[in-house]
Coordinates of N, CA, C and O in Angstrom, one line a residue:
M1 N 113.6 89.8 95.1 CA 114.6 90.9 95.4 C 114.0 92.2 95.3 O 113.3 92.5 94.2
L2 N 114.2 93.3 96.3 CA 113.6 94.5 96.0 C 114.5 95.3 95.2 O 115.7 95.2 95.2
D3 N 113.9 96.2 94.6 CA 114.6 97.3 93.6 C 115.1 98.4 94.7 O 114.7 98.6 95.7
R4 N 116.0 99.2 94.0 CA 116.5 100.3 94.8 C 115.4 101.3 95.4 O 115.5 101.8 96.5
N5 N 114.4 101.7 94.6 CA 113.4 102.4 95.0 C 112.6 101.9 96.2 O 112.3 102.7 97.1
K6 N 112.2 100.7 96.1 CA 111.6 100.1 97.3 C 112.4 100.1 98.6 O 112.0 100.3 99.7
I7 N 113.8 99.9 98.5 CA 114.8 99.9 99.5 C 114.7 101.2 100.1 O 114.7 101.4 101.3
F8 N 114.8 102.3 99.2 CA 114.7 103.6 99.6 C 113.6 104.0 100.4 O 113.6 104.5 101.4
L9 N 112.5 103.6 99.9 CA 111.2 103.8 100.6 C 111.2 103.2 101.9 O 110.6 103.8 102.9
L10 N 111.5 102.0 102.0 CA 111.5 101.3 103.3 C 112.6 101.9 104.3 O 112.2 102.0 105.4
K11 N 113.6 102.3 103.8 CA 114.6 103.1 104.7 C 114.0 104.4 105.3 O 114.2 104.6 106.5
Q12 N 113.2 105.1 104.4 CA 112.5 106.3 104.8 C 111.4 106.0 106.0 O 111.3 106.9 106.9
T13 N 110.8 104.9 106.0 CA 109.8 104.4 107.1 C 110.5 104.3 108.4 O 109.8 104.4 109.4
I14 N 111.7 104.1 108.4 CA 112.5 103.7 109.9 C 113.6 105.0 110.0 O 114.3 104.8 111.1
Q15 N 113.6 105.8 109.3 CA 114.6 107.0 109.5 C 114.4 107.7 111.0 O 115.3 108.0 111.7
D16 N 113.1 107.9 111.3 CA 112.8 108.7 112.6 C 112.9 107.7 113.7 O 112.0 107.1 114.1
S17 N 114.2 107.6 114.4 CA 114.4 106.5 115.4 C 113.7 107.0 116.8 O 113.6 106.1 117.6
S18 N 113.3 108.2 116.9 CA 112.7 108.7 118.1 C 111.5 107.9 118.5 O 111.2 107.5 119.5
A19 N 110.7 107.6 117.6 CA 109.4 106.8 117.6 C 109.8 105.3 118.1 O 109.2 104.9 119.1
F20 N 110.8 104.8 117.5 CA 111.1 103.4 117.9 C 111.9 103.4 119.3 O 111.7 102.5 119.9
D21 N 112.6 104.5 119.5 CA 113.2 104.6 120.9 C 112.2 104.6 122.0 O 112.2 103.9 123.0
K22 N 111.1 105.3 121.7 CA 110.0 105.4 122.8 C 109.2 104.0 122.8 O 109.0 103.6 124.0
Q23 N 109.1 103.5 121.7 CA 108.4 102.1 121.8 C 109.2 101.1 122.5 O 108.7 100.3 123.2
A24 N 110.5 101.1 122.2 CA 111.4 100.2 122.9 C 111.5 100.3 124.3 O 111.5 99.5 125.2
E25 N 111.5 101.7 124.8 CA 111.5 101.9 126.2 C 110.2 101.5 126.8 O 110.1 100.9 128.0
L26 N 109.1 101.7 126.1 CA 107.7 101.1 126.6 C 107.7 99.7 126.8 O 107.3 99.2 127.9
F27 N 108.2 99.0 126.0 CA 108.4 97.5 126.1 C 109.3 97.0 127.1 O 109.1 96.1 127.8
R28 N 110.4 97.8 127.3 CA 111.4 97.5 128.4 C 110.7 97.7 129.7 O 110.8 96.8 130.6
C29 N 109.9 98.8 129.8 CA 109.2 99.0 131.1 C 108.2 97.9 131.4 O 108.2 97.5 132.5
I30 N 107.4 97.6 130.5 CA 106.4 96.6 130.8 C 107.0 95.2 131.0 O 106.3 94.4 131.5
G31 N 108.2 95.0 130.5 CA 108.9 93.9 130.6 C 109.6 93.7 132.1 O 110.1 92.6 132.5
D32 N 109.7 94.9 132.8 CA 110.2 95.0 134.1 C 109.3 94.4 135.1 O 108.2 94.8 135.2
P33 N 109.6 93.4 135.9 CA 108.6 92.7 136.8 C 107.9 93.8 137.8 O 106.9 93.8 138.0
T34 N 108.9 94.8 138.2 CA 108.3 95.8 139.1 C 107.2 96.7 138.5 O 106.2 96.9 139.0
C35 N 107.6 97.1 137.3 CA 106.6 97.9 136.5 C 105.4 97.1 136.2 O 104.2 97.7 136.3
L36 N 105.6 95.9 135.9 CA 104.3 95.1 135.6 C 103.5 94.8 136.7 O 102.3 94.9 136.6
K37 N 104.1 94.7 137.9 CA 103.2 94.7 139.1 C 102.4 95.9 139.5 O 101.3 95.8 139.8
L38 N 103.2 97.0 139.1 CA 102.6 98.3 139.4 C 101.4 98.4 138.5 O 100.2 98.9 138.9
I39 N 101.6 98.2 137.2 CA 100.5 98.3 136.2 C 99.4 97.3 136.6 O 98.2 97.6 136.6
S40 N 99.6 96.1 137.1 CA 98.7 95.1 137.5 C 97.7 95.6 138.7 O 96.6 95.5 138.7
L41 N 98.5 96.1 139.7 CA 97.8 96.7 140.8 C 96.9 97.9 140.5 O 95.8 97.9 141.0
L42 N 97.5 98.9 139.6 CA 96.5 100.0 139.2 C 95.5 99.6 138.3 O 94.4 100.1 138.3
A43 N 95.6 98.4 137.6 CA 94.6 98.1 136.6 C 93.5 97.3 137.5 O 92.3 97.5 137.1
A44 N 93.8 96.9 138.7 CA 92.8 96.2 139.5 C 92.1 97.1 140.5 O 91.2 96.9 141.2
N45 N 92.7 98.4 140.6 CA 92.2 99.5 141.5 C 92.2 100.7 140.8 O 93.0 101.1 139.9
K46 N 91.2 101.5 141.1 CA 91.0 102.8 140.6 C 92.1 103.7 140.6 O 92.6 104.4 139.8
M47 N 92.6 103.9 142.0 CA 93.7 104.7 142.3 C 94.4 104.3 143.5 O 93.7 103.9 144.4
L48 N 95.7 104.3 143.5 CA 96.6 103.9 144.6 C 97.6 105.1 144.8 O 98.2 105.6 144.1
C49 N 97.8 105.3 146.2 CA 98.9 106.2 146.6 C 100.2 105.4 146.7 O 100.3 104.3 146.9
V50 N 101.3 106.2 146.5 CA 102.6 105.7 146.6 C 102.9 104.9 147.9 O 103.3 103.9 147.8
S51 N 102.5 105.5 149.0 CA 102.7 104.8 150.3 C 102.0 103.5 150.2 O 102.6 102.5 150.9
D52 N 100.9 103.2 149.7 CA 100.1 102.0 149.6 C 100.8 101.1 148.8 O 101.1 99.9 149.2
L53 N 101.4 101.6 147.6 CA 102.1 100.7 146.9 C 103.4 100.1 147.3 O 103.7 99.1 147.1
T54 N 104.1 101.1 148.1 CA 105.3 100.5 148.8 C 105.0 99.4 149.7 O 105.8 98.5 149.9
K55 N 103.9 99.6 150.5 CA 103.6 98.6 151.6 C 103.2 97.2 150.7 O 103.6 96.2 151.2
V56 N 102.5 97.3 149.8 CA 102.0 96.2 149.0 C 103.2 95.5 148.3 O 103.4 94.1 148.4
L57 N 104.2 96.2 147.7 CA 105.3 95.6 147.0 C 106.5 95.3 148.0 O 107.3 94.5 147.6
G58 N 106.4 95.9 149.2 CA 107.6 95.7 150.1 C 108.9 96.5 149.5 O 109.9 95.9 149.7
L59 N 108.8 97.5 148.8 CA 109.9 98.2 148.2 C 109.9 99.6 148.9 O 108.9 100.1 149.5
S60 N 111.1 100.3 148.7 CA 111.3 101.7 149.3 C 110.4 102.5 148.5 O 110.1 102.4 147.3
M61 N 110.1 103.7 149.2 CA 109.4 104.8 148.4 C 110.1 105.3 147.1 O 109.6 105.4 146.0
P62 N 111.5 105.6 147.3 CA 112.2 106.1 146.1 C 112.2 105.0 144.9 O 112.0 105.3 143.7
A63 N 112.2 103.6 145.3 CA 112.3 102.6 144.2 C 110.9 102.7 143.6 O 110.8 102.6 142.3
V64 N 109.8 102.6 144.2 CA 108.3 102.8 143.6 C 108.2 104.1 142.7 O 107.7 104.0 141.7
S65 N 108.6 105.1 143.4 CA 108.4 106.4 142.7 C 109.3 106.6 141.5 O 108.7 107.0 140.5
H66 N 110.5 105.9 141.5 CA 111.2 105.9 140.2 C 110.5 105.0 139.1 O 110.4 105.6 138.0
Q67 N 109.9 104.0 139.4 CA 109.1 103.2 138.4 C 107.9 103.8 137.9 O 107.5 103.8 136.8
L68 N 107.2 104.5 138.9 CA 106.0 105.2 138.5 C 106.4 106.4 137.6 O 105.5 106.9 136.8
K69 N 107.4 107.0 137.9 CA 107.9 108.1 137.1 C 108.1 107.7 135.6 O 107.7 108.4 134.7
K70 N 108.7 106.6 135.4 CA 108.9 106.0 134.0 C 107.6 105.7 133.4 O 107.4 106.0 132.4
L71 N 106.7 105.1 134.3 CA 105.4 104.7 133.6 C 104.6 106.0 133.3 O 103.9 106.0 132.2
H72 N 104.6 107.1 134.1 CA 104.0 108.3 133.8 C 104.7 108.9 132.6 O 103.9 109.5 131.7
G73 N 105.9 108.9 132.5 CA 106.5 109.4 131.3 C 106.2 108.8 130.0 O 106.3 109.4 129.0
L74 N 105.9 107.6 130.1 CA 105.4 106.8 129.0 C 103.8 106.9 128.7 O 103.4 106.4 127.6
G75 N 103.2 107.6 129.5 CA 101.9 107.8 129.4 C 101.0 106.7 130.0 O 99.8 106.6 129.6
L76 N 101.5 105.8 130.7 CA 100.8 104.6 131.1 C 99.9 104.8 132.4 O 98.9 104.1 132.6
V77 N 100.4 105.8 133.2 CA 99.8 106.2 134.3 C 99.5 107.7 134.5 O 100.2 108.4 133.9
T78 N 98.5 108.1 135.3 CA 98.3 109.5 135.6 C 98.4 109.6 137.0 O 98.3 108.7 137.8
R79 N 98.7 110.9 137.4 CA 99.0 111.1 138.9 C 98.2 112.3 139.4 O 97.8 113.1 138.6
K80 N 97.8 112.3 140.6 CA 97.0 113.2 141.3 C 97.8 113.5 142.7 O 97.9 112.6 143.5
R81 N 98.0 114.8 142.9 CA 98.6 115.3 144.0 C 97.7 115.9 145.0 O 96.8 116.6 144.6
D82 N 97.7 115.4 146.3 CA 96.8 116.2 147.4 C 97.8 116.4 148.5 O 98.0 115.6 149.4
G83 N 98.4 117.7 148.4 CA 99.4 118.0 149.4 C 100.6 117.2 149.1 O 101.1 117.3 148.1
Q84 N 101.1 116.4 150.1 CA 102.3 115.6 149.9 C 101.9 114.2 149.4 O 102.8 113.4 149.3
I85 N 100.7 113.8 149.4 CA 100.1 112.6 148.9 C 100.0 112.6 147.4 O 99.4 113.4 146.9
I86 N 100.8 111.5 146.8 CA 100.6 111.4 145.4 C 99.9 110.0 145.1 O 100.4 109.0 145.6
C87 N 99.0 110.1 144.3 CA 98.3 108.8 143.9 C 98.3 108.7 142.4 O 98.3 109.6 141.6
Y88 N 98.3 107.5 142.0 CA 98.5 107.0 140.5 C 97.2 106.2 140.2 O 96.7 105.5 141.0
S89 N 96.8 106.4 138.9 CA 95.9 105.4 138.3 C 96.4 105.2 136.9 O 97.3 105.8 136.3
L90 N 95.8 104.1 136.5 CA 96.2 103.7 135.0 C 95.5 104.7 134.0 O 94.4 105.0 134.2
S91 N 96.3 105.1 133.0 CA 95.7 106.0 131.9 C 94.6 105.1 131.3 O 94.9 104.0 131.1
Q92 N 93.7 106.1 130.8 CA 92.8 105.5 129.9 C 93.1 105.8 128.5 O 92.5 106.7 127.9
N93 N 93.7 104.8 127.9 CA 94.0 104.9 126.4 C 93.8 103.5 125.7 O 93.8 102.5 126.6
T94 N 94.0 103.5 124.5 CA 93.9 102.1 123.9 C 95.0 101.1 124.3 O 94.6 99.9 124.6
F95 N 96.2 101.5 124.5 CA 97.2 100.7 124.9 C 96.9 100.0 126.2 O 97.1 98.9 126.6
T96 N 96.7 100.9 127.1 CA 96.5 100.4 128.6 C 95.2 99.6 128.7 O 95.2 98.7 129.5
R97 N 94.2 99.8 127.9 CA 93.0 98.9 128.0 C 93.4 97.7 127.5 O 92.9 96.7 128.0
K98 N 94.2 97.5 126.4 CA 94.6 96.2 125.9 C 95.6 95.6 126.8 O 95.3 94.3 127.1
L99 N 96.3 96.3 127.4 CA 97.2 95.7 128.5 C 96.5 95.3 129.5 O 96.7 94.1 130.2
K100 N 95.4 95.9 130.0 CA 94.5 95.5 131.2 C 93.9 94.3 130.9 O 93.9 93.3 131.7
G101 N 93.4 94.0 129.6 CA 92.8 92.8 129.2 C 93.8 91.6 129.2 O 93.4 90.6 129.5
Y102 N 95.0 92.0 128.7 CA 96.0 90.9 128.7 C 96.4 90.5 130.2 O 96.5 89.2 130.3
L103 N 96.4 91.4 131.0 CA 96.8 91.0 132.5 C 95.7 90.2 133.1 O 96.0 89.3 133.9
K104 N 94.5 90.6 132.6 CA 93.3 89.6 133.2 C 93.4 88.2 132.8 O 93.1 87.3 133.5
K105 N 94.0 88.0 131.6 CA 94.1 86.7 131.2 C 95.0 85.9 131.9 O 95.1 84.5 132.0
F106 N 96.1 86.5 132.5 CA 97.1 85.7 133.1 C 97.2 85.9 134.7 O 98.3 85.5 135.3
T107 N 96.2 86.5 135.3 CA 96.2 86.7 136.7 C 95.0 86.0 137.3 O 94.0 85.8 136.8

């Protein structure tokens, strides 16, 4: 049984819910089949344009753009604009490298 001091200290570690909210959003996003397909495609290719992704996935441009915006907001992808053409690539960070390795095991 935990004493009051230990309970207080444990409560302090979870007080800032913004970090947990962002983590929950991240896991919801990678749990979404469309987002996971986008991540998988970007992991296998250096950079892909939105128009190419819509053709591969068979989805509308607004649907793909919406998912890419979520991924970008979470720091999972980076984007490069050339006029009206927007291309995306997988971000180079520890989480995406681990995610890329995970995807290789299951594809």
